[in-house]
PDB file of C-alpha atoms in Angstrom:
ATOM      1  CA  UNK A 963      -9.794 -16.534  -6.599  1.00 86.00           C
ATOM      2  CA  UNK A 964      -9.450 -12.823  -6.211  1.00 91.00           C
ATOM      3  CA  UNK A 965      -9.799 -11.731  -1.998  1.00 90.00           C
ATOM      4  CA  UNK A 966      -9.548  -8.334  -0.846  1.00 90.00           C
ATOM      5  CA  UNK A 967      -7.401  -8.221   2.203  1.00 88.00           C
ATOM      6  CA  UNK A 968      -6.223  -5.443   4.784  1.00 78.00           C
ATOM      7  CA  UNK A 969      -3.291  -7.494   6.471  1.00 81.00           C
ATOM      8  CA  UNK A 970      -1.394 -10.794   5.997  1.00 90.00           C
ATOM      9  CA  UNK A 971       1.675 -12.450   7.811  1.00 92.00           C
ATOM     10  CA  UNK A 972       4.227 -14.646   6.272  1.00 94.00           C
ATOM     11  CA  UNK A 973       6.069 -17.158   8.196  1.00 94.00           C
ATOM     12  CA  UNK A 974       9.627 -18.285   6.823  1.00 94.00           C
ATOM     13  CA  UNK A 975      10.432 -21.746   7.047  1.00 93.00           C
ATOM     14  CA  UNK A 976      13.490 -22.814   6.027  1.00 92.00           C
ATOM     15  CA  UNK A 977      15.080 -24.811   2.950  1.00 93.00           C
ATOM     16  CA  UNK A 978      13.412 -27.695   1.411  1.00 93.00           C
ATOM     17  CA  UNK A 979      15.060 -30.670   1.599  1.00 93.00           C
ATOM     18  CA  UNK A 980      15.775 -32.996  -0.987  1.00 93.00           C
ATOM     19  CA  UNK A 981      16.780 -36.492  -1.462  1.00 93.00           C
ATOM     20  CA  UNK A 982      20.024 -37.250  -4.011  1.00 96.00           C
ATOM     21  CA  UNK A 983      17.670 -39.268  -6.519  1.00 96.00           C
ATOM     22  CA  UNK A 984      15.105 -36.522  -6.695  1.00 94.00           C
ATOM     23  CA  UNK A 985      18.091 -33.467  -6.736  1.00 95.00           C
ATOM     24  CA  UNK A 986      19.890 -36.064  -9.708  1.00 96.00           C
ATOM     25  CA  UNK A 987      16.485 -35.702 -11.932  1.00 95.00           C
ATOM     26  CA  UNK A 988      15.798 -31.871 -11.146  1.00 95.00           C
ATOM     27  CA  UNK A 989      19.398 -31.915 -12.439  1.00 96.00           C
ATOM     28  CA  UNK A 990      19.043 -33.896 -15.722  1.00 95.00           C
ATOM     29  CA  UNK A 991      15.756 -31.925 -16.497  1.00 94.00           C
ATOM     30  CA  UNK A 992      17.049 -28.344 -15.955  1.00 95.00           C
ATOM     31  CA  UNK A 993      19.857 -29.237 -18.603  1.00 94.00           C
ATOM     32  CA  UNK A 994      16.832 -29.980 -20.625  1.00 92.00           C
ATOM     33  CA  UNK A 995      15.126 -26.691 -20.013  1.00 90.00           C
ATOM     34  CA  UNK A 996      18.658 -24.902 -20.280  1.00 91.00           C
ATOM     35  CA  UNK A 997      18.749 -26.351 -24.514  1.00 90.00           C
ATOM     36  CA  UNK A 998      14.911 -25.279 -25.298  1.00 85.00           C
ATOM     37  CA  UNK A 999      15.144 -21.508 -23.719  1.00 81.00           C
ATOM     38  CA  UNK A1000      16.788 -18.865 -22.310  1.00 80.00           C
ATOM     39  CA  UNK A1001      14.090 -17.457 -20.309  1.00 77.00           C
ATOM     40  CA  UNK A1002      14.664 -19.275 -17.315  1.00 83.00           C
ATOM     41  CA  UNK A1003      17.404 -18.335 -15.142  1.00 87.00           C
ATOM     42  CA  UNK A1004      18.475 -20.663 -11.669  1.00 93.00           C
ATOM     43  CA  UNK A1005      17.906 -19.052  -8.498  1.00 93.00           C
ATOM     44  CA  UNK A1006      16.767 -19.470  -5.107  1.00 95.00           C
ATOM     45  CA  UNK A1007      12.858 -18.940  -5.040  1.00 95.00           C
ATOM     46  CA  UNK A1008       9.926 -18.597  -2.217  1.00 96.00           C
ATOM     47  CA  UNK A1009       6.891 -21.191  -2.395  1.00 95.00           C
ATOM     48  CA  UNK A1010       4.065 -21.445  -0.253  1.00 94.00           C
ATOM     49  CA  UNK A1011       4.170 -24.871   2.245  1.00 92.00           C
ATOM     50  CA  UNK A1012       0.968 -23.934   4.213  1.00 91.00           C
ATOM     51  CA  UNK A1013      -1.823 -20.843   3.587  1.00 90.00           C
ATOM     52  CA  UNK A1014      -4.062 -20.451   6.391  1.00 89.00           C
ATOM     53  CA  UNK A1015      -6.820 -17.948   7.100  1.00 86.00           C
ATOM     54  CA  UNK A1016      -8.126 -16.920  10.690  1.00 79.00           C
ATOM     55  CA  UNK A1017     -10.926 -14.337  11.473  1.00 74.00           C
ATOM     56  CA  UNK A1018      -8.246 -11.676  11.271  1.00 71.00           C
ATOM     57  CA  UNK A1019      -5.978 -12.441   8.266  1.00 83.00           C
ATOM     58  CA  UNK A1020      -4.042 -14.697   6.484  1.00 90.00           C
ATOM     59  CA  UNK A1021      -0.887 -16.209   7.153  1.00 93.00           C
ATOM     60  CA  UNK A1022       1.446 -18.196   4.416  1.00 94.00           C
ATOM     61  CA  UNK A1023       4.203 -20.203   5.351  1.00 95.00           C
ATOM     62  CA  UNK A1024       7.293 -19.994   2.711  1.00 96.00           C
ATOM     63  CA  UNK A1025       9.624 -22.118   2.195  1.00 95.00           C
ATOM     64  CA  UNK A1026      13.201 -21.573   0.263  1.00 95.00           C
ATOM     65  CA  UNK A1027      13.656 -23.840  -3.301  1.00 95.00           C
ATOM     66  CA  UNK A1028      15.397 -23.633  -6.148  1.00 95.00           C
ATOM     67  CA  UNK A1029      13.650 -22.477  -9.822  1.00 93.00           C
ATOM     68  CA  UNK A1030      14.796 -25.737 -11.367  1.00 95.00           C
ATOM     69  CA  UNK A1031      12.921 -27.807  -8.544  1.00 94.00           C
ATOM     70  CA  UNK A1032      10.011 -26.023  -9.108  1.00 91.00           C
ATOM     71  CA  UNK A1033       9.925 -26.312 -12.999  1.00 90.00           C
ATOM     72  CA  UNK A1034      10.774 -30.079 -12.591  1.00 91.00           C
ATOM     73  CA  UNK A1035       7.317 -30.522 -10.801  1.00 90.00           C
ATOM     74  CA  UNK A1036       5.552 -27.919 -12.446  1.00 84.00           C
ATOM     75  CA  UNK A1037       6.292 -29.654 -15.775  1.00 84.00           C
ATOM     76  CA  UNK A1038       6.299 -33.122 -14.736  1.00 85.00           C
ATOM     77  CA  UNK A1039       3.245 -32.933 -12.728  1.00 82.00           C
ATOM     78  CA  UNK A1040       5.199 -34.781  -9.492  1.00 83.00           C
ATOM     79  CA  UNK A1041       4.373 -33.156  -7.286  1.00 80.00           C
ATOM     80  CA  UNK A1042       2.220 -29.836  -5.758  1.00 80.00           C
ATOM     81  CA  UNK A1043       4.398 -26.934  -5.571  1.00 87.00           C
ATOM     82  CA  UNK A1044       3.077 -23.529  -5.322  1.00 90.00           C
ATOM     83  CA  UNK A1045       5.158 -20.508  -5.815  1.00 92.00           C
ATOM     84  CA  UNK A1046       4.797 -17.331  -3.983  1.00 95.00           C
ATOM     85  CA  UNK A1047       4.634 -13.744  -6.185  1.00 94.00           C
ATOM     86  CA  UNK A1048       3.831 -10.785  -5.341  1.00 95.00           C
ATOM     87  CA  UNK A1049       2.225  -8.037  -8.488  1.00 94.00           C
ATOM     88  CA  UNK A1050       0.307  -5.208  -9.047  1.00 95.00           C
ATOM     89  CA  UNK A1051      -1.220  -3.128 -11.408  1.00 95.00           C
ATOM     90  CA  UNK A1052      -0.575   0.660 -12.283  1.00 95.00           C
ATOM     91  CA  UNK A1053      -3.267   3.478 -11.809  1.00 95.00           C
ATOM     92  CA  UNK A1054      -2.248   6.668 -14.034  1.00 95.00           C
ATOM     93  CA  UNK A1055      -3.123  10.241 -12.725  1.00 94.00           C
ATOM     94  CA  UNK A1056      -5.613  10.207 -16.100  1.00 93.00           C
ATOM     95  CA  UNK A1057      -7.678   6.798 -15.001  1.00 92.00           C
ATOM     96  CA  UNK A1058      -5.842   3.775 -16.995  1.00 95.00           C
ATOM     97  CA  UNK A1059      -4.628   0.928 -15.329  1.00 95.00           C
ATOM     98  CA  UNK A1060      -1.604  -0.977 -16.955  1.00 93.00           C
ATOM     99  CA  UNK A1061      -0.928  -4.246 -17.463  1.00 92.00           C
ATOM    100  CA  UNK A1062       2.796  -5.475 -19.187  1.00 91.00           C
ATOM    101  CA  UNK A1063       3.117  -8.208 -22.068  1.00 85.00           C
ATOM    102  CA  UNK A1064       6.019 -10.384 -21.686  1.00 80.00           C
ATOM    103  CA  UNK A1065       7.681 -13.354 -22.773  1.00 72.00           C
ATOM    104  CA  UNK A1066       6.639 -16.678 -20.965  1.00 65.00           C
ATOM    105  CA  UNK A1067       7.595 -20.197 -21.180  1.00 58.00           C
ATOM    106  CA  UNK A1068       5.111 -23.050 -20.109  1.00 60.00           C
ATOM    107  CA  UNK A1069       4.677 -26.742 -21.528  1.00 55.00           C
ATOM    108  CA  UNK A1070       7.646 -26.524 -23.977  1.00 57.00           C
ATOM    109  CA  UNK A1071       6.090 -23.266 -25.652  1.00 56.00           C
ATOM    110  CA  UNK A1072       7.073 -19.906 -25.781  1.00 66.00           C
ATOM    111  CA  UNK A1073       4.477 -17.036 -25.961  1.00 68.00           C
ATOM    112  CA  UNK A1074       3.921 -13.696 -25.019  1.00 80.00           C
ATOM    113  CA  UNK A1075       1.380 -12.961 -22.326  1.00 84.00           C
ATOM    114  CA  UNK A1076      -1.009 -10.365 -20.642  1.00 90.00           C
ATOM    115  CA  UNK A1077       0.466  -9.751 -17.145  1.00 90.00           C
ATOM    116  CA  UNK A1078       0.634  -7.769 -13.916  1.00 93.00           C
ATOM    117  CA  UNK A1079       3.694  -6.216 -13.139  1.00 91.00           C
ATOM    118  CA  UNK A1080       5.710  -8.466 -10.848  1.00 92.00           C
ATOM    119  CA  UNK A1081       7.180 -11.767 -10.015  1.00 90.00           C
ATOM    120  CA  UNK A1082       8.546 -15.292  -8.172  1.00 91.00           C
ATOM    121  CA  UNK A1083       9.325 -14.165  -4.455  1.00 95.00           C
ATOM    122  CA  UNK A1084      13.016 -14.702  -3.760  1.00 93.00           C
ATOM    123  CA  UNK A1085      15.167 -15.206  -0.281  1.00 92.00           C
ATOM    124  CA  UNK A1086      16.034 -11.869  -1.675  1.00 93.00           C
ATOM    125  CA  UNK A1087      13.182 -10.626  -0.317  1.00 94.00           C
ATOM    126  CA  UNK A1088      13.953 -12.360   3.352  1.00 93.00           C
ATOM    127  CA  UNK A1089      14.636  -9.462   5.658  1.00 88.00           C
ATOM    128  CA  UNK A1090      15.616 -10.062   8.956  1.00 87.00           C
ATOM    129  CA  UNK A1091      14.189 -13.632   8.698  1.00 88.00           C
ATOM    130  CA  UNK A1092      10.806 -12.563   7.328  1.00 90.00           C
ATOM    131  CA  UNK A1093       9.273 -12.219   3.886  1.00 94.00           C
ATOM    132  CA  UNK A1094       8.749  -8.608   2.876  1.00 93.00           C
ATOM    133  CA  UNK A1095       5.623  -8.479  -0.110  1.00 93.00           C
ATOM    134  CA  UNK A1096       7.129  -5.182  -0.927  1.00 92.00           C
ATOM    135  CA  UNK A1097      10.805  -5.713  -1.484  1.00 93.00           C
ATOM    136  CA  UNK A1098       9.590  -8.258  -4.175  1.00 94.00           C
ATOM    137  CA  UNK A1099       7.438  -5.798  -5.728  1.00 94.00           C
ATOM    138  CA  UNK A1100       9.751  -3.088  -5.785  1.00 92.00           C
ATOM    139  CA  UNK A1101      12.729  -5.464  -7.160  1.00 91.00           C
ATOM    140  CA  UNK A1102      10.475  -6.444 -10.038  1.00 90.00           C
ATOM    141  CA  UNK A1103       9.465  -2.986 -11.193  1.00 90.00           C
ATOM    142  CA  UNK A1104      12.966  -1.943 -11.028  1.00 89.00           C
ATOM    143  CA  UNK A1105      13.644  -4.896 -13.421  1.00 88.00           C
ATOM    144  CA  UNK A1106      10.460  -4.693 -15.522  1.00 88.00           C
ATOM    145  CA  UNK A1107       9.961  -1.486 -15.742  1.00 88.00           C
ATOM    146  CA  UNK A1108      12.647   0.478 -14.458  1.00 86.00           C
ATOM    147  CA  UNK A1109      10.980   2.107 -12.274  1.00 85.00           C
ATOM    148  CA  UNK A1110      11.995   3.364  -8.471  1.00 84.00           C
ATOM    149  CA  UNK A1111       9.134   3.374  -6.289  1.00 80.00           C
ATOM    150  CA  UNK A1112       9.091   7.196  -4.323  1.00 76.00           C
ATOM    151  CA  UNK A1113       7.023   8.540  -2.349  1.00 70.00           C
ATOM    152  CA  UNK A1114       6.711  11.887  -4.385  1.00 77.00           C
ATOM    153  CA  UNK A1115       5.337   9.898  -7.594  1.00 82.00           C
ATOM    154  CA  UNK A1116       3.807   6.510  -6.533  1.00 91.00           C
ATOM    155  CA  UNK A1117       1.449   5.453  -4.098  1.00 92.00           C
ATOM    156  CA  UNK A1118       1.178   1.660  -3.113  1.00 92.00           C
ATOM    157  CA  UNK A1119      -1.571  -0.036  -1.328  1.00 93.00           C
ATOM    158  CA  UNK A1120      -1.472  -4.085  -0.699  1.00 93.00           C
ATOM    159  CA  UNK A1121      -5.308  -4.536  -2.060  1.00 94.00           C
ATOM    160  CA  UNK A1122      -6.165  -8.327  -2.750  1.00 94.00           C
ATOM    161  CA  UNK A1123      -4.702 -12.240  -2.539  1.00 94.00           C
ATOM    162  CA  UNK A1124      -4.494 -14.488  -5.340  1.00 92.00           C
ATOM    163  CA  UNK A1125      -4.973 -18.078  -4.145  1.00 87.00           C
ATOM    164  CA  UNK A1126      -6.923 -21.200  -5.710  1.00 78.00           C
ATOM    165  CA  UNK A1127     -10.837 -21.378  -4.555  1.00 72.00           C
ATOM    166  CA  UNK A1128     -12.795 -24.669  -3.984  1.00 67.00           C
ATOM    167  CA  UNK A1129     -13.338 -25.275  -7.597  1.00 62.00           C
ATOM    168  CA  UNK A1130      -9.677 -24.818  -8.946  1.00 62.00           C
ATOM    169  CA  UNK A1131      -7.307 -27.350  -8.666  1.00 61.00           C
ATOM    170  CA  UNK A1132      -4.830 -25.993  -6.035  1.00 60.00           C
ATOM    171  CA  UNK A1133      -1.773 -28.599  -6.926  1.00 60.00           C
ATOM    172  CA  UNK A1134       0.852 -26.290  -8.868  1.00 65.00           C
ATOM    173  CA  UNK A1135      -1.490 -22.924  -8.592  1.00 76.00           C
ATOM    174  CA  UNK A1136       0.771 -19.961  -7.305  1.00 86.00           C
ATOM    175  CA  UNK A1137      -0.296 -17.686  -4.518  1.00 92.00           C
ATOM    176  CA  UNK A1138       0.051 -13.894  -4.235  1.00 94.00           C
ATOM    177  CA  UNK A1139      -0.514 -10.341  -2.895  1.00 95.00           C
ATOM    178  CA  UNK A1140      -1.750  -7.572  -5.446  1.00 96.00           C
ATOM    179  CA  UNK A1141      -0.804  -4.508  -4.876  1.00 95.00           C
ATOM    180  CA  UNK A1142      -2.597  -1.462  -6.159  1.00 95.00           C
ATOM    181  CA  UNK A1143       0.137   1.199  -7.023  1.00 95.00           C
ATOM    182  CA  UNK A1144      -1.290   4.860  -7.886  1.00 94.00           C
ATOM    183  CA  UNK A1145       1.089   7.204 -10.067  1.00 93.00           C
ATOM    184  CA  UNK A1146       1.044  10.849 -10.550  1.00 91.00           C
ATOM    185  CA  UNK A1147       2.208  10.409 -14.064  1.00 92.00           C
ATOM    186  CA  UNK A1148      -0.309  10.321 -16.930  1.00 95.00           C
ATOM    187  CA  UNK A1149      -0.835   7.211 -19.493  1.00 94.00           C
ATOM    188  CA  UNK A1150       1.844   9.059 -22.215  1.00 95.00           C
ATOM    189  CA  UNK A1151       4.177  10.178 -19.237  1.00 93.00           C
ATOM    190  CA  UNK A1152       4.641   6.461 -18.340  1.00 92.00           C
ATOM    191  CA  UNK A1153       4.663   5.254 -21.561  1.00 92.00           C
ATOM    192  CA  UNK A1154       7.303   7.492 -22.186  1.00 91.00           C
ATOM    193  CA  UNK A1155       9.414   6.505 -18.602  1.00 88.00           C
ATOM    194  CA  UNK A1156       9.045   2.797 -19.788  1.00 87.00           C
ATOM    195  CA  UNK A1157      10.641   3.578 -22.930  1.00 87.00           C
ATOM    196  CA  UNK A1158      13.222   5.503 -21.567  1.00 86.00           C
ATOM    197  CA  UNK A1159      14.193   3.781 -18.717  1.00 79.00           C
ATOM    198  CA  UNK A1160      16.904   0.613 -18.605  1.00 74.00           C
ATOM    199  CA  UNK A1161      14.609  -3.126 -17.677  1.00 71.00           C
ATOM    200  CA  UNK A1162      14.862  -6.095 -18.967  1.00 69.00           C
ATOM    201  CA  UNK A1163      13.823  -7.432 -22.369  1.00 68.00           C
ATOM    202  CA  UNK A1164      11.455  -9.917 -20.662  1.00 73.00           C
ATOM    203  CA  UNK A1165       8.366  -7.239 -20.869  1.00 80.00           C
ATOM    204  CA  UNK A1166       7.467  -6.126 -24.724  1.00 76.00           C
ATOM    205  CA  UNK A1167       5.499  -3.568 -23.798  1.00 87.00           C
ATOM    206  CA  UNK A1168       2.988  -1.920 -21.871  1.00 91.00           C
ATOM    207  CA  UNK A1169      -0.792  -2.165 -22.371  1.00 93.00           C
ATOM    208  CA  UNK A1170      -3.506  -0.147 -21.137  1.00 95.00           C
ATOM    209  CA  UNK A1171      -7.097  -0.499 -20.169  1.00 95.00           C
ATOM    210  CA  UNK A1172      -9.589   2.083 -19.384  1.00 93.00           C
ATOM    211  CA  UNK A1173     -13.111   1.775 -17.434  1.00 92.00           C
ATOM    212  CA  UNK A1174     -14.691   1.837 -21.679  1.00 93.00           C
ATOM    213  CA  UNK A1175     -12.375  -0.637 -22.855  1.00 92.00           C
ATOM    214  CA  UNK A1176     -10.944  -3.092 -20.560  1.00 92.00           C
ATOM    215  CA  UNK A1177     -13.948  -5.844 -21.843  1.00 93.00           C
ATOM    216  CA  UNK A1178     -10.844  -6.077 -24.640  1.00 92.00           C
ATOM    217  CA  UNK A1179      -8.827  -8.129 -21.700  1.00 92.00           C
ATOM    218  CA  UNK A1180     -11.021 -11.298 -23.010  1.00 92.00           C
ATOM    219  CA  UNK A1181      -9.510 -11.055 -26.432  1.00 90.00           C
ATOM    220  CA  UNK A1182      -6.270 -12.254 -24.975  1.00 88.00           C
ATOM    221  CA  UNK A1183      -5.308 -15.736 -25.478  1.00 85.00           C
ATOM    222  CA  UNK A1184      -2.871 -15.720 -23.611  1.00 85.00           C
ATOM    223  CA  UNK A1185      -3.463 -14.089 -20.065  1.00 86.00           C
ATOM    224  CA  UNK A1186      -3.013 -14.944 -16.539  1.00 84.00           C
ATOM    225  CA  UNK A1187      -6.177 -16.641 -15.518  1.00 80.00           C
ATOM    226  CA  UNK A1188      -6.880 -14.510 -12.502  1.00 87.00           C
ATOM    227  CA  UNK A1189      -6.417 -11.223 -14.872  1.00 90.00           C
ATOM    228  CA  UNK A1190     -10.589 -10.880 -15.905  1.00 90.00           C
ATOM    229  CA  UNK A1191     -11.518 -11.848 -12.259  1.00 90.00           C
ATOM    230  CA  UNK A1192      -9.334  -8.802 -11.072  1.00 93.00           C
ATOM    231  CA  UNK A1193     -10.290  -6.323 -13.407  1.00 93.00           C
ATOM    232  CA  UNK A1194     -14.105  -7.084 -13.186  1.00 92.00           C
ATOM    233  CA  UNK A1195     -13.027  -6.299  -9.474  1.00 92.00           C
ATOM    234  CA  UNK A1196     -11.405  -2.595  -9.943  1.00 91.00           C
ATOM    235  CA  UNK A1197     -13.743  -1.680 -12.643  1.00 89.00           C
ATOM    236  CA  UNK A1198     -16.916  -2.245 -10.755  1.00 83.00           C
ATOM    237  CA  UNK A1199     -16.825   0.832  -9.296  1.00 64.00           C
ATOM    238  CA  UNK A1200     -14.487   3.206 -11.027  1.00 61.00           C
TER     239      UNK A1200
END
């Protein structure tokens, strides 16, 4: 489920706690993970312990876990675990919006995958004991794209929340803020910034989508879920 939202707080608290048995498994599976791929990298990640909505906003408690904890329940199905992301999509000065393709790893399979920009909240992205939206999202360009958000040549606006609705099964579903970031560079500028610019090999490529042809987004097989939902939602008025 797609929300538009003006504000949101986030609440940190603390380190999840785990039990030796439980750590010793998370353990024996990651070694597991570690001989199928090398997509997955360790790390210290944000996910979301309690999301709560009042007649002003919304407010998410995070809590601090490690990647290998959360793939161990993702996988297994042990558990509900919900990460917290935060991702947005690109407006050009010449009316596309862009979407990346990158490499993804679910359910023992690799594929590539229709995507916003973006990623996993980490304690990274704690600042002065609270969770800043924005330092994610500006970490994950810089390693995505390349890019360094300025004030000259971007625009960013926190526009909607991802989060599971009555008829999705919330156990395992992450939760995020979408940002809407507006560029002064044209489609072929970008295109040509991207190629330019140092990131890592995790995005292929950029794709993108125009008011005539972003129907194509249901072509994917492979695609964020949440990815038709939001475009129906930008294009509806463009």
């Amino acid at each position: 489920m797609i929300t538009e939202i003006n504000s949101i707080k986030f609440i940190y608290k603390g380190e999840v706690k785990l039990d030796k048995v439980t750590e010793d498994k998370v353990q024996e599976y990651w070694k597991q993970l570690q001989q199928e791929t090398d997509l997955l990298h360790e790390g210290k990640i944000l996910i979301v312990s309690e999301l709560i909505k009042n007649e002003e906003n919304y407010i998410i408690e995070l809590k601090q876990t490690s990647f290998s904890y959360f793939m161990y329940v993702k996988e297994k199905k042990v558990g509900d675990i919900r990460c917290m992301f935060s991702g947005a999509y690109i407006l050009t000065s010449d009316g596309y919006v862009i979407c990346v393709l990158n490499d993804y790893y679910e359910n023992e399979m690799h594929f590539k995958t229709l995507n916003l920009v973006g990623g996993m909240a980490d304690v990274g992205d704690i600042v002065a004991g609270d969770y800043s939206s924005q330092k994610c999202l500006k970490r994950e360009l810089k390693e995505e794209l390349g890019i360094e958000l300025d004030e000259q040549n971007w625009n960013t606006q926190l526009k909607y929340l991802k989060s599971p609705s009555k008829s999705e099964n919330p156990v395992g579903y992450p939760i995020g803020t979408i940002y809407e970031i507006k560029t002064a560079y044209t489609r072929e500028q970008l295109q040509k910034l991207f190629e330019k610019q140092s990131h890592d090999k995790e995005v292929n490529n950029l794709v993108f989508f125009s008011k005539e042809n972003y129907k194509e987004i249901y072509n994917y097989e492979h695609k964020k879920q949440y990815l038709s939902e939001l475009f129906e939602m930008i294009f509806k008025n463009a």
